[in-house]
Coordinates of C-alpha atoms in Angstrom, one line a residue:
X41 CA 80.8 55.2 17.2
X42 CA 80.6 54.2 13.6
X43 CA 78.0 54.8 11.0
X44 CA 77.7 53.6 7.3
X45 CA 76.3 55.3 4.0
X46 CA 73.4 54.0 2.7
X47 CA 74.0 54.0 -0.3
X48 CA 77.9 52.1 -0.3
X49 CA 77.6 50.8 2.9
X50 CA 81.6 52.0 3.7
X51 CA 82.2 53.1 7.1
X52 CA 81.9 56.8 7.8
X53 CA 83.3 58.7 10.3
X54 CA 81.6 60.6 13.0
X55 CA 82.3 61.9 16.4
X56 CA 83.0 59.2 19.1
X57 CA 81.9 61.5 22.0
X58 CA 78.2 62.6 20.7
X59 CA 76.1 61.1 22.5
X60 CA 73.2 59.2 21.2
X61 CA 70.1 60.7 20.5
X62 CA 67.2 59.8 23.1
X63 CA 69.9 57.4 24.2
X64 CA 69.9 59.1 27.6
X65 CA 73.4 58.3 28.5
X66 CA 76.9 60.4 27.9
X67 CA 78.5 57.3 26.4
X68 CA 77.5 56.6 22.9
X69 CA 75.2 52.8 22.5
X70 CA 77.1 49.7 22.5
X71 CA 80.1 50.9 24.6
X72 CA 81.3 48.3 26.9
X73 CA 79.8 49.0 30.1
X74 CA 76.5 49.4 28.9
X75 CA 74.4 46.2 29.7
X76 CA 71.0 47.6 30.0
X77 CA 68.8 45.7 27.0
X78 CA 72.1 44.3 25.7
X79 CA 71.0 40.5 24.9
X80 CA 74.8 39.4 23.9
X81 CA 76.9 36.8 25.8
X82 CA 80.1 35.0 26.9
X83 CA 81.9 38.0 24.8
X84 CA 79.5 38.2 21.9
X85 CA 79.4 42.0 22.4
X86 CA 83.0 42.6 22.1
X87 CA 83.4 40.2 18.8
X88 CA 80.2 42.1 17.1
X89 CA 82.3 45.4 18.2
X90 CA 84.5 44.5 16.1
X91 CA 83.1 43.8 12.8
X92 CA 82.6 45.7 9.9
X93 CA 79.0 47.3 9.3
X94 CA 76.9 47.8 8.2
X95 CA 74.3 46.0 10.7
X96 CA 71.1 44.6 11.1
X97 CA 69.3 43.7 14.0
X98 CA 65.9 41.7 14.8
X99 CA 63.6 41.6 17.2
X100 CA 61.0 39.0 18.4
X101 CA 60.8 35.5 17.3
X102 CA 58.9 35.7 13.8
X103 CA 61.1 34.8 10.7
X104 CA 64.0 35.4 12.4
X105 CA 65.9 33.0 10.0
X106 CA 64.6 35.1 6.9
X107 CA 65.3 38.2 7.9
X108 CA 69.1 37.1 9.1
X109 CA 69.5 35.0 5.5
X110 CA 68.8 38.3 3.8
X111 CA 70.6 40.3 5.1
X112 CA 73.6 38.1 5.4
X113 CA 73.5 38.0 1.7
X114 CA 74.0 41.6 1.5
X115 CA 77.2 41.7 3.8
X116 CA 75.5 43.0 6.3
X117 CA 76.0 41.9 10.0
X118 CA 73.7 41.5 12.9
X119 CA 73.8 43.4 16.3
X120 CA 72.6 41.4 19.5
X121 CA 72.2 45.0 21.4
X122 CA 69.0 46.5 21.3
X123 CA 70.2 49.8 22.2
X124 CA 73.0 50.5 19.5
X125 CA 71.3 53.0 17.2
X126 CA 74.3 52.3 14.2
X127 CA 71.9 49.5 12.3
X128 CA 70.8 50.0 9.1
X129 CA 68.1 47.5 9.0
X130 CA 66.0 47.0 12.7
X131 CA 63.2 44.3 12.0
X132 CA 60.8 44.3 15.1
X133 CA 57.5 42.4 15.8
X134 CA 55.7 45.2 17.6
X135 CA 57.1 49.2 18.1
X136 CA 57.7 51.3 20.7
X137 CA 57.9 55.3 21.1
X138 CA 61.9 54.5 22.0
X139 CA 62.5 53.0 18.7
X140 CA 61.0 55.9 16.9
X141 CA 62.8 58.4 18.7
X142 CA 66.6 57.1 18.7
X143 CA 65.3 56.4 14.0
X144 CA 67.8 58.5 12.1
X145 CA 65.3 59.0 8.7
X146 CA 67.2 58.8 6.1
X147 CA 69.8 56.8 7.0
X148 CA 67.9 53.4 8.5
X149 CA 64.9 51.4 7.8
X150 CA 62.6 50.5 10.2
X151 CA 60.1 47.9 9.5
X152 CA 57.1 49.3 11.9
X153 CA 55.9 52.8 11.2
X154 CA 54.5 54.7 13.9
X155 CA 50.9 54.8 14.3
X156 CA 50.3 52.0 12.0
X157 CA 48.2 50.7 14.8
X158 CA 45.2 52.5 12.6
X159 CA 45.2 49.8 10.3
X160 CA 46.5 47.2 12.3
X161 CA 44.2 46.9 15.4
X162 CA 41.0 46.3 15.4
X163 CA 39.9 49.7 16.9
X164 CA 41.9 51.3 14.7
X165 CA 40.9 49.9 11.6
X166 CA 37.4 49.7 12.2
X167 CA 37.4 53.5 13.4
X168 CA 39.9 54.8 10.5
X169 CA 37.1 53.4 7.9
X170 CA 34.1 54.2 10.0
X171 CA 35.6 57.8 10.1
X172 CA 36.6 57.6 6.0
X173 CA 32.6 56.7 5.5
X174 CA 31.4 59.7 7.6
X175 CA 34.0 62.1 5.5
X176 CA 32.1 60.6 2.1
X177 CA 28.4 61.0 3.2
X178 CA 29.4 64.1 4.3
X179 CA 30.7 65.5 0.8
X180 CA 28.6 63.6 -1.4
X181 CA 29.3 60.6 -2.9
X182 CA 29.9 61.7 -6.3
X183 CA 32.9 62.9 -5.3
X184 CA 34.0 59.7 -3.9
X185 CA 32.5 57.8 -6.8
X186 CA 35.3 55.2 -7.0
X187 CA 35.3 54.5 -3.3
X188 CA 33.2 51.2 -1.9
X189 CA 30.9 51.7 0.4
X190 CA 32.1 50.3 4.1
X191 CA 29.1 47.7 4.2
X192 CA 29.9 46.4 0.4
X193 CA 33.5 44.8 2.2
X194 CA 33.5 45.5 6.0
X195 CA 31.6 43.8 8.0
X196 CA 29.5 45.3 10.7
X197 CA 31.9 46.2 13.6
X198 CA 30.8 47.7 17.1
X199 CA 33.5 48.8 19.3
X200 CA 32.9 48.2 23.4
X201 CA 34.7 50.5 24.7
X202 CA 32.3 52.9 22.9
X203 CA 29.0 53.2 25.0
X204 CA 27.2 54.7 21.9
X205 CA 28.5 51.4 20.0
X206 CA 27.9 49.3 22.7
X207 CA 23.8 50.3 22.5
X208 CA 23.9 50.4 19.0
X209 CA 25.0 46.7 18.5
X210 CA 22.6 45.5 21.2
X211 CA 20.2 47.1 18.7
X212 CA 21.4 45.6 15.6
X213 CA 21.3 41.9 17.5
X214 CA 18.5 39.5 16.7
X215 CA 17.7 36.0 17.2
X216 CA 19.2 33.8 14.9
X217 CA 22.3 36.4 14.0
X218 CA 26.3 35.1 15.0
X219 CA 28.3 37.9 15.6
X220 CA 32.1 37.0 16.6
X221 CA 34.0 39.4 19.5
X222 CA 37.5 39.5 19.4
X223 CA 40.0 41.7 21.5
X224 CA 41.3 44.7 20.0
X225 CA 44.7 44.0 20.4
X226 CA 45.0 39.9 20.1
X227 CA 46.0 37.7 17.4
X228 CA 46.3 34.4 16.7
X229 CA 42.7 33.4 17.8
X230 CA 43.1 34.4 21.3
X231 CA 40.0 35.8 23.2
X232 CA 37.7 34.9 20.8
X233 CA 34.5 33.9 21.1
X234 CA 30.7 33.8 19.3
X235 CA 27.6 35.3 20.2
X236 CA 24.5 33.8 18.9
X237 CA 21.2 33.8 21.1
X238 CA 19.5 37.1 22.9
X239 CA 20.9 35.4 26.1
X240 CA 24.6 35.3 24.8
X241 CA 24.1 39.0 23.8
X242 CA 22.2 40.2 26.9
X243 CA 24.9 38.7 29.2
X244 CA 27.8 40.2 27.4
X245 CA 26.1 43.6 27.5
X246 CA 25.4 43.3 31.4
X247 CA 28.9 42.3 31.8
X248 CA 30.4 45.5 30.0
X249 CA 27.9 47.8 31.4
X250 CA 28.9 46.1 35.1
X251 CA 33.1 47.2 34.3
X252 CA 32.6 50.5 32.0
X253 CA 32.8 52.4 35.4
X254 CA 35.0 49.8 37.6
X255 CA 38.6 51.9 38.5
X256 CA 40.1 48.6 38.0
X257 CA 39.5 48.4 34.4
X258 CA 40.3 52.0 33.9
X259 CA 44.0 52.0 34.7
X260 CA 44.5 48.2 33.3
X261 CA 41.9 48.7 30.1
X262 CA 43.9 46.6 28.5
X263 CA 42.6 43.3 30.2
X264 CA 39.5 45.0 30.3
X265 CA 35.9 43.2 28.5
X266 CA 35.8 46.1 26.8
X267 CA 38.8 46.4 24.8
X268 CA 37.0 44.2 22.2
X269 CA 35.2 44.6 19.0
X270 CA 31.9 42.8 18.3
X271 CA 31.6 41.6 14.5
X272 CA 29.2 40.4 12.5
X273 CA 29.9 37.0 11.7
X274 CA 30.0 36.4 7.8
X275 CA 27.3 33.9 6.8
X276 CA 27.4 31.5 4.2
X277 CA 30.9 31.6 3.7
X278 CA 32.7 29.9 0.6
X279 CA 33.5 26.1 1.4
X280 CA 36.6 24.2 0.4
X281 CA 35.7 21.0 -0.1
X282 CA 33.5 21.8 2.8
X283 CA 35.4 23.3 4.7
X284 CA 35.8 26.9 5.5
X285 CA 38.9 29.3 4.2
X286 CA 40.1 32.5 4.2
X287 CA 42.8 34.1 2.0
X288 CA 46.0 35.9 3.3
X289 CA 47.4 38.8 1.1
X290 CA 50.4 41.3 1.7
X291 CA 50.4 44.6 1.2
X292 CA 53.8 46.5 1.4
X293 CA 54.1 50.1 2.3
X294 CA 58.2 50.3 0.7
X295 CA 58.5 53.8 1.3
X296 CA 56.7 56.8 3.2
X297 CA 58.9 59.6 2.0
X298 CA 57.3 59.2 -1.4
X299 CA 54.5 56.6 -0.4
X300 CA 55.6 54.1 -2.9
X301 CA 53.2 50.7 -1.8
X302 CA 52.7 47.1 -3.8
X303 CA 50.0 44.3 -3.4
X304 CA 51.3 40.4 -3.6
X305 CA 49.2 37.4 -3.1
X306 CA 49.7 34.6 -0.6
X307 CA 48.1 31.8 0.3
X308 CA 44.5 30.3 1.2
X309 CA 44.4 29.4 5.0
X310 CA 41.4 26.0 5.9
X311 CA 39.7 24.8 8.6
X312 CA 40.4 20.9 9.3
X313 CA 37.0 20.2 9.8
X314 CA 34.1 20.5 7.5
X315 CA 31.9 24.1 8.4
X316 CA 29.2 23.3 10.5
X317 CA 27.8 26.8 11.0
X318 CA 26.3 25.8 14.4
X319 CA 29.5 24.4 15.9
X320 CA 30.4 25.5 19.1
X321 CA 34.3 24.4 18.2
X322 CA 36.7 27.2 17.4
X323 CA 38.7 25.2 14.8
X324 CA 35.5 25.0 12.7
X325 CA 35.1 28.7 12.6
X326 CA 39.2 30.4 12.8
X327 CA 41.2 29.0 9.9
X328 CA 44.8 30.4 11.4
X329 CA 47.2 28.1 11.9
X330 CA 47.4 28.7 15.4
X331 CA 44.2 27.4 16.1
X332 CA 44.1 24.6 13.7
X333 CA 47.0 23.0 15.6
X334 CA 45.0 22.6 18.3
X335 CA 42.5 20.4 16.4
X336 CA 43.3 16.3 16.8
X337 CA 43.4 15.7 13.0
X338 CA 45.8 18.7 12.2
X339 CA 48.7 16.4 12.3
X340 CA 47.6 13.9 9.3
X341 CA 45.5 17.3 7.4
X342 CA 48.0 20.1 7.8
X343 CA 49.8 19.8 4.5
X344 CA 45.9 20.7 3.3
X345 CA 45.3 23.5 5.8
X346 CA 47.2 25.7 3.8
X347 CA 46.6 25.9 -0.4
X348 CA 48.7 28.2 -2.8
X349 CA 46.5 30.5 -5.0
X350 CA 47.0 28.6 -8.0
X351 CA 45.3 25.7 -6.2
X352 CA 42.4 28.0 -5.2
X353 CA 42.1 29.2 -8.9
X354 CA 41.9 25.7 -10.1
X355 CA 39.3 24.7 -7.5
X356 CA 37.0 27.4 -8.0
X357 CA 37.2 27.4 -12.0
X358 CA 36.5 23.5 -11.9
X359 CA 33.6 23.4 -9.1
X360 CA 32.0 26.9 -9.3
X361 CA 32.8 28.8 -12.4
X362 CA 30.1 27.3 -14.6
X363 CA 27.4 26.8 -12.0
X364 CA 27.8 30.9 -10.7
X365 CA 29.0 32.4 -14.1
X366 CA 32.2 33.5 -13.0
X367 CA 34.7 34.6 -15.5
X368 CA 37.9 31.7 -15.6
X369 CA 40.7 32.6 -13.5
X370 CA 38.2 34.6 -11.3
X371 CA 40.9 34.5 -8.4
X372 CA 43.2 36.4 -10.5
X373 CA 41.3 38.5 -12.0
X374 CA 37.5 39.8 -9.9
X375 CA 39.0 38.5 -7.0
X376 CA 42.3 40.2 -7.1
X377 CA 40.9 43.9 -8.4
X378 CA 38.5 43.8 -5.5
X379 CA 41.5 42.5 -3.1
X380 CA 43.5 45.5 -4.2
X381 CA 40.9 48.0 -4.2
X382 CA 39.8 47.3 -0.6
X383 CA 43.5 47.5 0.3
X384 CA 43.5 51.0 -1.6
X385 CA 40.7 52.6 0.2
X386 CA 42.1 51.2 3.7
X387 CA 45.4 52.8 2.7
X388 CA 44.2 56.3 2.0
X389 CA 41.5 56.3 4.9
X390 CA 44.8 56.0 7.3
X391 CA 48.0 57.8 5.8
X392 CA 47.8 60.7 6.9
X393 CA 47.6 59.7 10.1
X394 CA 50.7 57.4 9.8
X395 CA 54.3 58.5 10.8
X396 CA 56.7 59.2 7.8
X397 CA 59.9 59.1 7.2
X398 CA 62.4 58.0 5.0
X399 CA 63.1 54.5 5.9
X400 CA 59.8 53.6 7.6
X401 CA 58.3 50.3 5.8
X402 CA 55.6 47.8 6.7
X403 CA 54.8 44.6 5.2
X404 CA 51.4 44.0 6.4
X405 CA 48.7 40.6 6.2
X406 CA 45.3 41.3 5.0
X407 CA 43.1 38.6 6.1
X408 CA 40.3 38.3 3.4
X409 CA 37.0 36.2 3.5
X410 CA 35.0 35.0 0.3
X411 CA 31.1 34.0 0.5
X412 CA 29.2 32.0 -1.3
X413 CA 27.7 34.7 -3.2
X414 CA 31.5 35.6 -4.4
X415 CA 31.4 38.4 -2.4
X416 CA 34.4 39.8 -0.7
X417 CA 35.1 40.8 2.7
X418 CA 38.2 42.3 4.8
X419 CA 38.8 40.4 8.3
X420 CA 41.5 42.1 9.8
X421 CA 44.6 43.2 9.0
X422 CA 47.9 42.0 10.8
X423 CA 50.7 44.0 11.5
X424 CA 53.2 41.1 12.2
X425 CA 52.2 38.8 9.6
X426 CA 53.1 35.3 10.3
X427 CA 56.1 33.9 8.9
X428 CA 56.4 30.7 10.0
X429 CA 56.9 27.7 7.6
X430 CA 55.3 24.6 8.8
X431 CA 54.0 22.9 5.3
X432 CA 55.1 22.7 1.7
X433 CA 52.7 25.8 0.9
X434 CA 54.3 27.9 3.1
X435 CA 57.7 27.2 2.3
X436 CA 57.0 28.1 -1.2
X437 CA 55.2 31.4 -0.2
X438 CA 56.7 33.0 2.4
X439 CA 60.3 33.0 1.8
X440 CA 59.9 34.5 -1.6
X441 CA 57.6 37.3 -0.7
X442 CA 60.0 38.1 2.9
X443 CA 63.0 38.5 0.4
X444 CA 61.5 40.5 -2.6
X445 CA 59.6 42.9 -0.5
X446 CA 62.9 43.8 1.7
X447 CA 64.5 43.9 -1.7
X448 CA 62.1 46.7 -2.8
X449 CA 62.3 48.2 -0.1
X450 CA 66.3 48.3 -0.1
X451 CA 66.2 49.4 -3.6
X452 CA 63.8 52.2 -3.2
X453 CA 65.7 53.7 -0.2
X454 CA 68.8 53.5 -1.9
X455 CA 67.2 55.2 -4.6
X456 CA 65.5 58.1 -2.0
X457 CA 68.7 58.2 0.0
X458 CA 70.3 59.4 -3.7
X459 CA 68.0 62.2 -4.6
X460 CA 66.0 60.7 -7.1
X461 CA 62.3 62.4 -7.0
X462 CA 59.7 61.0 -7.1
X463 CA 58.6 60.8 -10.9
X464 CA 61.8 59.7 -11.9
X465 CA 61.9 56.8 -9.3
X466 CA 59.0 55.6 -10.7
X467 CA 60.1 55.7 -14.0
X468 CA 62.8 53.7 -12.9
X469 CA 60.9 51.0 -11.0
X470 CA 58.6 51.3 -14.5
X471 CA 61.8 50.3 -16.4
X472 CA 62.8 47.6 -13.8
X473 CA 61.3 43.8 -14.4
X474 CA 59.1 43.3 -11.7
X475 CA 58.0 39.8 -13.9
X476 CA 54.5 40.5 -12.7
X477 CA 52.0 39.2 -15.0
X478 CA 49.0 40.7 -15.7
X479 CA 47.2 39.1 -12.6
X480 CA 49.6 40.5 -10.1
X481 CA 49.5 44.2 -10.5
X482 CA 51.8 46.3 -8.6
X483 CA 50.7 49.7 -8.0
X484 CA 52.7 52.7 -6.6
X485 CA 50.2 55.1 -5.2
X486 CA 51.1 58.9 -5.4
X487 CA 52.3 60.6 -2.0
X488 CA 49.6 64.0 -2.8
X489 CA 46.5 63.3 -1.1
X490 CA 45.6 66.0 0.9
X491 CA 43.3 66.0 3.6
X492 CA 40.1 65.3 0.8
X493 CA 41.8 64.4 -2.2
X494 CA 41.1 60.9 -3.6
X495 CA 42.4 58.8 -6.2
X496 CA 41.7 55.1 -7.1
X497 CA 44.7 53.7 -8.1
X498 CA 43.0 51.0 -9.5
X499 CA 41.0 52.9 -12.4
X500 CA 42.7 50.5 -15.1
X501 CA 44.2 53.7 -16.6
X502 CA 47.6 54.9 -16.8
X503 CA 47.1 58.1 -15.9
X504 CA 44.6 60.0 -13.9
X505 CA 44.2 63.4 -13.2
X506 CA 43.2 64.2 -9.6
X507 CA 40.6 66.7 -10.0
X508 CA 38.7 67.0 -6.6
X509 CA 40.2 69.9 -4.2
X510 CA 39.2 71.3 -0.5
X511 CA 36.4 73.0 -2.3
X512 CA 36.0 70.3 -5.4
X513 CA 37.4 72.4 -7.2
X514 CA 39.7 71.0 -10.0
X515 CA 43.4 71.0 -8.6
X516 CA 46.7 70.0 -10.2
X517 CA 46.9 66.9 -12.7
X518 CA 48.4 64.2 -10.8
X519 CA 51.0 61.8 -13.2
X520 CA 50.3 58.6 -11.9
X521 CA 52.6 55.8 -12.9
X522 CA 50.9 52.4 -13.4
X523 CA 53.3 49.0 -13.8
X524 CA 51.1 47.2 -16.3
X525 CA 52.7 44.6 -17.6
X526 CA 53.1 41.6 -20.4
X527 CA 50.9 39.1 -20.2
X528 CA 53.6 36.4 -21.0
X529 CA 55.8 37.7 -18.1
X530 CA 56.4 34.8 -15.5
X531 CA 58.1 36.3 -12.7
X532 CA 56.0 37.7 -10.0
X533 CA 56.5 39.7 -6.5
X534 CA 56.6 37.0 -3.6
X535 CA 56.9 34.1 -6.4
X536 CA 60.4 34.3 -8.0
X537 CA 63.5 32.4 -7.5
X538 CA 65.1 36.1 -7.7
X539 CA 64.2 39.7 -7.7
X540 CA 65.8 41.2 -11.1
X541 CA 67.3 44.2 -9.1
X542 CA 70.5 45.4 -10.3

């Protein structure tokens, strides 16, 4: 079987009888008569046996077409056999144990890194910053100074399958209150529903109590009531020309083996209808596209479902920035600090409890909500972030951003896959033209947090020691290299016509 440097790309030779690792067969993947996961046809597989590497392959249905245009403009050539283990890029919607064991670090990127489902389900997120919160009362909250506190950008989440949580959200209900469940491992809208009257909530709560002990549920929890969070539903939300939004932003993990991460804005995502807080109509309260096609005037509004980020700017200097006192260009400035900061401390509350190698990437969708007090709130965040184009917005977005982030991430593996440490590759990425103005920051968080060492990478300095140790005790000064940059710079991450990589 043949394998590829990372670095050239130029074919390299290795032994033909080794047999795969975790491949559990004597006969290395891709071989002829293997047909197990093998999703060529009509001679597919022989033709793409015979070209020249190195590969890519993809998984799933979303952006299929960006990925592929990428990496077609590299040279690179894509596999139809999910088992061959000679890629160099595998782009999946959701990961398995399999892929992670048959991952050569290294040599291959993989765009899901294992475990990420702390951040990117809604147990594990809410969990991961519940337990981050304990870890800070705990210590003190001097030491944590620069941290938020959960309730100033979380909202109150219960978990079901939890009975403590279960009995302490049927405490915090009252009359009046909408609180929003949503299963723990759903997207796109599905299995949602709102709670707002004792009799809603008293129902629901028989209804868990009834399947905690049923054997049914145990083995299949999955479809089980309580796999499912209970939120509390963010009142007097921001309005859009009346109607409700929230904001999509991506936050790119490049490399694990240095952590080397960046933030990038997207887009604003609106309801069709004006907010009527007592609806009982889905498409009034979820602003994702899925559920906003099902809504009967989505065909003549959907061009205006969707706003860039400069549109939001513009809306909120003209209509709210004299009448609440906001600073202009709020959106990129007070807006996007507190975007990144909440990004920050839901990064370091989970990394050590994410898998890392070198080659591992994720490029993850924070779902963010704004209220009417300009207060800012994290959703969820999505592991598989949407990237399908469907109006003008999007098609401005989310090609950009798909091909700037996999060039980071290119570059910085190449880089790794060389040798270069990690205070010289960020020197280099320093030297690099990002084009990120001023409003854009790109941040590479250090890779020495230990298990209560803290840094806030967005302290507005350039460097900052990192002084708190197991003890809190003063440890080693940490060099960390911030990418501030010109204010006349156009270019951004996710925005350009071309990433200045050389």
């Amino acid at each position: 079987m043949k394998s590829y440097d990372i670095v050239t790309g130029l074919e390299r030779a290795r032994p033909s009888s080794t047999q795969s690792e975790g491949s559990g067969h004597g006969k290395p993947p891709g071989s002829a008569n293997q047909k197990i996961g093998d999703k060529s046809i009509n001679g597919k597989k022989q033709e793409e046996n015979e070209k020249q590497g190195p590969f890519y392959y993809i998984g799933g249905t979303n952006g299929i077409a960006l990925i592929s245009s990428f990496c077609e403009s590299k040279g690179w050539k894509r596999m139809f056999s999910n088992i061959r283990d000679d890629y160099l890029l595998k782009w999946i919607d959701a990961s398995t144990p399999s892929i992670h064991q048959t991952f050569h670090g290294g040599k291959q990127m993989l765009n899901q890194i294992p475990n990420n489902k702390v951040l990117t389900t809604k147990f594990g997120l809410c969990s991961s910053l519940k337990d981050n919160e304990r870890i800070m009362n705990k210590y003190g909250r001097i030491m944590f100074s620069k941290f938020m506190e959960l309730e100033e950008f979380y909202p109150e989440t219960y978990r079901m399958d939890l009975k403590s949580e279960r009995y302490a959200f049927c405490r915090a209900f009252q009359e009046g209150q909408t609180w929003i469940s949503k299963p723990a491992e759903s997207s796109q809208g599905r299995g949602i529903f709102l709670l707002r009257t004792l009799e809603d909530m008293m129902a629901f709560c028989e209804k868990l109590e009834s399947v905690a002990e049923n054997p049914y549920f145990r083995m299949r929890f999955y479809k089980s009531p309580l796999n499912r969070i209970v939120q509390r539903y963010v009142a007097q939300p921001l309005l859009l020309e009346g109607r409700k939004f929230d904001v999509r932003s991506y936050f790119l993990i490049a490399c694990t083996s240095p952590y080397v991460t960046f933030f990038c804005h997207g887009y604003a995502k609106l309801t069709c209808n004006e907010y009527n807080p007592n609806s009982d109509d889905l498409t009034d309260h979820l602003t994702n596209q899925f559920i906003q096609k099902k809504n009967p005037l989505y065909s003549e509004m959907k061009e205006d479902t969707v706003w860039s980020m400069e549109h939001l700017n513009d809306y909120i200097n003209e209509k709210y920035m004299e009448a609440k006192h906001l600073p202009r260009d709020w959106v990129f400035t007070v807006f996007t600090k507190r975007v990144q900061q909440i990004m920050t401390q839901c990064f370091i509350a989970t990394k050590a409890r994410l898998g890392r190698q070198l080659g591992y990437f994720d490029l993850l969708g924070f779902d963010i909500m704004i209220d009417q007090n300009f207060k800012v709130w994290l959703l969820e965040i999505n592991a598989n972030p949407s990237l399908l184009i469907n109006c003008e917005v999007l098609k401005s977005v989310i090609p950009k951003v798909i091909n700037e982030a996999l060039d980071l991430v290119f570059e910085i593996f190449k880089k790794s896959g060389r040798g270069t440490n990690s205070h010289c590759m960020r020197k280099q990425l320093h030297a690099k033209d990002f084009g990120m103005s001023r409003e854009r920051i790109c941040t590479i968080v250090p890779d020495i947090f230990a298990k209560l060492r803290l840094h806030n990478c967005l302290s507005g300095k350039k460097h900052l020691p990192l002084t708190v140790g197991e003890n809190g005790a003063a440890e080693e000064q940490v060099d960390v290299q911030f990418l501030n940059l010109e204010q006349n710079q156009t270019l951004h991450w996710g925005q350009t016509e071309k990433t200045r990589w050389t």
